[in-house]
């Protein structure tokens, strides 16, 4: 590894880095500082520095040699260790060292009046998460319990605490929040998001709109997902739509991620997407479902769910999609109604249960009368069908006026 | 552990309060001496000591407070520890209490505490002779060699600089450790040599021993009880020890001091015995081996200092101690003096001083320090420091031996005493001691050692014992528990089997050092072996022993060095040690008899690999060291050390608590165990790196119990302490118990109770196999049947981990239950999603799982018809879980029907659809179900009417508004019917 580098060269690189580090802080140059901390960027200068550190084993001495270095020793020394370990692929150690460094950095950051170093802080926060994920992968592959991401989560909470107050640094809070979301979603500890959300949404000191756009989009995306899990469709719709609207149109991957949740939400409130949209963003797993809803094809819906079950379960939309079944029934009954209407408009509003059973049979869905009656009852109960059911005669009597109310963006009644 | 130990010690002392110093109790006269030898002894002398401490060296003895009484008074005075020195002088042999006087000037501070206690007794008696021998490094000459103890303390001081003791540790132990004092006084005191007194004290020790000890620390007593004779023996041994120790001290002046102290102490003891004394001194000169030891040890010490590895130091001492468990005091050095009291006092002072001495304290160097370990390096170091000492050491030791002769002899003087048989043992002991840092030996440890050795019938045994002791102490010092362990309560290890020892003489120590928790093959909680300590015959020759000792020390060094590197890299090595030691200690404590077995096993294991391992490690480490050395003194390094030392401070609270517990329950091993457990936990939180690894390295096997109970029935009682094997049923019995419960006609509460006790027994024995699965499955099924969801959930979560471990059982059935439970009772979408995504393809084909999934679909879509169809046809116990949801489903269904159906619905239809069914399914129309349904509808506020044909009809429209969910009959205000008083009473009656 970089054995070509001489001791002197290594020393020179290290000193150069230290000098830059010190200078950048004294000039309050956030962007440059950011670059000095951007470990996982794996930029050539970083790799070279890491090599230099590995050759020149005793960087700590260099740091201690001069006061101007040693004042930041608590940041730099562990940072160097993190780089060294990172370079040789010891990610767990790298994470641990980096967290120490980050802790020291936060202490400094706290003392800086202005928010000039916000960008650098972003990088630190980002690095913490990325390194923790990598470290966890390393731990898992060694058969150990991955726990670094969890540690990163609590570290980020600390950072959030530093930013969340009043003052110019508050702008950074949303970024940290988003990183926290990423951690929590990855860990499956979504419930931990609640406290962060509360402090963002209830604190009136700061207008949400003043946060940077990218953070707002990310924030809305994650909170939207949370609402999907809670099956709170109007709120989910609002948040995800906001994210979609403000998302950079160039970043198709992000748009796709948003749509992945927005489509089911929209379906749930009766709004179907165009086929072209699904195709453009490669969301074909939804196309059969949309088709089933258009056609009232229960079989197709079930088939589509079965086919993509794993994917839907993982993304957490399975249950949402499953609930589309009622809308499919509604569509089916509506079709029967339309056909009857064409045959005999005067009796169109009376739909015999047997008709429905027969229609389902065509779809190869075997159901007995009781079950179909139950479904009709539910449709009426949920206001997907207006009318009543006459048990004695086994006939569903539809209202003459708007027997199949549209959802129009409202969720199905509970 | 160290902490604990320390704490406990302190505690004990604290309790007595004063005692710290004095813990010493009178008996320990020595202690008293420290303090101020009160009355009798002349305060003045004390004072002088204090001041001069060093200066006075020789005199120490002079002060002689003479009578114990005086001592006690001194205790009262407290103030003057300084005097310690005094003791020695007085009585050289005489033990007489008086001697104390000079000892440690440093002590003075202590004031309050302990003194009184000291007074008590007899302390004096034993003391008698002051060993002049002490070499305080500083003032080598001071006659008071006896002081060495002090010296030893001082040593600590020196250590501090070296890192020797982790300051942190000391602090924690605070009371315990004199070391602190040492630090302060460090050199001075030591140098002074006034120590001589110590020796005296010791003597007194024997005499007083029992009473005094008891007074101070209950634990200590063990030794005390021993007849004076025993003591004498012990003393002899000690002397040897000491002498050796002294030597070590000598090498590194500072260290030397401490060592010398230790030596002195012994000397003192020996003095009383006269024989011993002589032997001791000679030892240095006499046995090359010894010298070798010393040197090695000395090196080790130095290394230690350098590295500042307190732990290592401690460990060594500990090893010795364990044997001597009796010693309350942590500090080994003092041991000799034992005067327990003084020590304690010393410890107090120490701590105090310690702080001041900051410089010393530099936190133990990080692993890097390892460098020091290298013997070569070490040697160098030592040489520079005290070239003379090293050479002198042997000599000085002799002096101690001379105790009888004259307390005041200068440390340097080398008395070449011929060793007696006793010496052999003493040598071994000495070796052990040498490994220990001089200053470090707690009195209690000494007591422990004495107790241990007192049991020995012959030389062989003695030497074997010594070996074991050495190991124990080494371990303890490695752990850092040396000072903190409560040696007084430490159970003695079983007497060694001499035969074994012979074979392993050269290897055992290394192995022991290396022991990591995982090496433990036996459970601490296993039933006690029957062996009696005394039974074994030792075939050792003194030489062998010595040899072994040497080897040990070498090995130790190696190991230490190797360990260091690890530390650097892993950080946790220390912890490991710690743990290992702790365990050992605990073990020893719990079952002294067991130790032997363990030891044997280890030896066997170790023989193969220990040497090669250590060699390799050393090699690989060499490079590392070079770097480490360079770093050792950097500011960063220092800072790290500091932070490390602080880590122990944090633990202090805990330790204190645990100590407390210990003191309260001298016999209570349980507490010890718990304390150690909590310590472990605590240490984790403190230091992420090491801790996490350390936890992984904990050998939980060693915490496992093996039951001996043969009762099939056993009531469940939540454990509030560690399980007692006598009440735990082994696996075969548990199997019977399970069958018994399954066949039992009794009610659920009884079965639940029985199953819980079975589960508990399984847990404490860490049995995780198909039986375990069966028990949990049985319990889960029973719980489902009666709708006891909380119990079911416990079983289910256990089962999930058991299945995940690959243990066979009805996992399909239970994943179906799990699904149902999530769907029907937790209503958490995320849980449901994850439960569903976890299902394997095979699982989806299982009838039970399929059924559960269908139920889920029915529930999410609200399809009551399908739900009740599934309800009727549920496999396994799915029905039972669904039962709990039926009410809700029915209510929702009726609401839905009344909303959608017009004008009426026949109740018979409702009954059929909602699963109301009479028990006799032959009843075509289900009239039984009809009645039940009618009742149910009425209860929920439905409007019923009879139509023309006489059929009961549900008036949908009218019912829409009137439906309500009635309060369950058995509802209780606190929400859990099973907590109702009446129910509780019936339960307890049943």
XYZ file of C-alpha atoms in Angstrom, chain B residues 42-254:
213
model
C 4.035 8.308 71.279
C 2.283 10.459 69.159
C 5.277 12.391 68.827
C 6.973 9.737 67.129
C 4.151 9.614 64.821
C 4.318 13.083 64.131
C 7.839 12.852 63.442
C 7.163 10.207 61.113
C 4.727 12.028 59.335
C 6.883 14.831 58.865
C 9.905 13.174 58.354
C 8.376 10.150 57.287
C 11.178 9.442 55.233
C 13.665 10.932 57.232
C 13.105 9.001 60.193
C 13.488 5.915 58.620
C 15.405 4.033 60.867
C 13.751 4.885 63.866
C 10.553 4.017 62.938
C 10.635 1.429 65.232
C 11.575 3.746 67.822
C 8.334 5.138 68.202
C 6.987 2.100 69.370
C 3.805 2.705 70.593
C 4.211 -0.193 72.201
C 1.288 -1.583 73.686
C -1.614 -2.483 71.802
C -3.524 -0.429 74.077
C -1.490 2.378 73.048
C -2.180 1.529 69.623
C -5.739 1.591 70.126
C -5.481 4.878 71.593
C -3.560 5.895 68.673
C -6.390 4.780 66.694
C -8.370 7.212 68.516
C -5.977 9.800 67.698
C -6.237 8.814 64.266
C -4.517 11.704 63.240
C -1.274 10.583 63.197
C -0.675 7.942 60.917
C 2.517 9.299 60.465
C 3.667 7.321 63.192
C 3.244 4.102 61.815
C 6.764 3.761 61.796
C 6.810 3.741 65.392
C 5.580 0.391 65.734
C 8.260 -1.415 64.391
C 10.712 -0.204 66.630
C 9.337 -1.215 69.683
C 9.121 -4.568 69.632
C 10.740 -6.170 67.312
C 9.524 -9.423 67.925
C 7.747 -8.375 70.761
C 5.063 -7.615 68.565
C 3.842 -5.764 71.182
C 1.514 -3.374 70.055
C 3.825 -0.691 70.498
C 5.722 -1.056 67.484
C 3.447 0.583 65.245
C 4.482 3.861 65.873
C 6.598 4.749 63.090
C 5.284 3.120 60.238
C 3.851 5.448 58.025
C 4.066 8.908 58.583
C 1.744 9.326 55.860
C -1.106 7.912 57.666
C -1.642 10.694 59.884
C -4.534 12.017 58.128
C -6.792 9.368 58.695
C -7.814 10.472 61.843
C -10.979 9.289 62.463
C -11.467 6.135 61.493
C -10.055 3.243 62.329
C -7.928 3.790 65.068
C -10.176 2.968 67.688
C -10.590 -0.333 66.419
C -7.105 -0.956 66.233
C -6.694 -0.374 69.653
C -8.729 -3.063 70.543
C -6.919 -5.690 70.638
C -4.254 -7.112 70.908
C -2.763 -5.955 68.044
C 0.306 -5.487 69.626
C 1.156 -8.803 70.497
C 2.212 -10.087 67.361
C 3.969 -7.185 66.197
C 6.711 -7.534 68.099
C 9.440 -7.308 65.899
C 9.939 -4.687 63.640
C 11.664 -5.818 60.786
C 14.271 -3.545 60.231
C 14.650 -4.796 56.954
C 12.509 -2.537 55.091
C 14.319 -1.058 52.501
C 12.608 1.884 51.720
C 14.071 2.761 48.612
C 14.551 6.223 49.510
C 16.073 5.665 52.725
C 17.335 2.386 52.283
C 18.951 2.278 55.468
C 16.402 3.143 57.706
C 16.223 0.515 60.072
C 12.706 0.318 59.919
C 12.843 -1.852 57.190
C 9.749 -3.146 58.564
C 8.265 -0.195 57.120
C 8.608 -1.597 53.934
C 5.074 -1.945 54.054
C 4.975 1.570 54.070
C 7.497 1.296 51.531
C 5.289 -0.827 49.658
C 2.844 1.798 49.869
C 5.218 4.214 48.868
C 5.882 1.919 46.183
C 2.506 2.554 45.038
C 3.358 6.052 44.958
C 6.089 5.343 42.774
C 3.741 3.298 40.949
C 1.479 6.005 40.506
C 4.000 7.682 38.560
C 4.454 4.647 36.675
C 0.858 4.037 36.420
C 1.344 1.272 38.542
C -1.792 1.596 40.269
C -4.312 3.053 38.274
C -5.121 6.003 40.131
C -8.622 5.526 39.262
C -8.634 2.268 40.887
C -7.288 3.508 43.949
C -9.610 6.210 44.206
C -12.406 3.923 43.850
C -11.162 1.758 46.430
C -10.313 4.840 48.113
C -10.424 3.500 51.427
C -8.856 0.470 50.539
C -5.871 1.507 49.334
C -3.199 2.769 50.984
C -1.619 2.928 47.795
C -2.853 6.334 47.477
C -0.949 7.270 50.439
C 1.884 5.729 49.038
C 1.771 7.741 46.144
C 1.932 10.777 48.067
C 4.420 9.785 50.373
C 5.711 7.517 47.947
C 9.230 7.699 47.924
C 9.651 9.477 51.013
C 8.007 7.221 53.246
C 9.514 4.405 51.734
C 12.797 5.604 51.710
C 12.766 6.331 55.175
C 12.752 2.875 55.931
C 11.045 3.477 59.099
C 8.931 0.726 58.084
C 10.597 -1.658 60.141
C 7.738 -1.410 62.350
C 5.734 -3.324 60.086
C 7.321 -6.405 60.793
C 6.404 -5.990 64.255
C 2.987 -5.500 63.512
C 2.775 -8.634 61.813
C 3.869 -10.537 64.568
C 1.237 -9.061 66.551
C -0.878 -10.167 63.925
C -0.613 -13.661 64.639
C -1.249 -13.186 68.145
C -4.090 -10.955 67.877
C -5.091 -12.175 64.738
C -8.296 -13.650 65.454
C -9.847 -11.177 67.585
C -8.507 -8.277 65.881
C -9.354 -9.425 62.550
C -12.749 -10.146 63.360
C -13.221 -6.854 64.716
C -12.060 -5.197 61.703
C -13.390 -7.140 58.954
C -15.399 -10.073 59.573
C -13.987 -11.823 56.660
C -10.542 -11.498 57.729
C -11.154 -13.557 60.657
C -10.555 -16.677 58.950
C -6.955 -16.414 59.438
C -7.368 -15.233 62.845
C -9.039 -18.249 63.979
C -6.135 -20.112 62.981
C -4.090 -20.720 65.909
C -1.123 -18.758 66.478
C 0.812 -21.616 65.251
C -0.668 -21.331 61.951
C 0.195 -17.848 61.849
C 3.619 -18.547 62.533
C 3.767 -20.775 59.650
C 2.128 -18.278 57.630
C 4.473 -15.795 58.772
C 7.296 -17.756 57.748
C 5.944 -18.015 54.437
C 5.218 -14.490 54.422
C 8.553 -13.625 55.400
C 9.821 -15.326 52.469
C 7.358 -13.592 50.470
C 8.256 -10.420 51.795
C 11.794 -10.843 51.474
C 11.306 -11.567 47.957
C 9.001 -8.809 47.538
C 11.359 -6.479 49.002
C 13.828 -7.440 46.569
C 11.594 -6.574 43.853
C 11.043 -3.315 45.312
C 14.559 -2.649 45.496
C 15.030 -2.876 41.852
C 12.833 -0.070 40.990
C 13.358 2.246 43.764
C 9.930 3.348 43.869
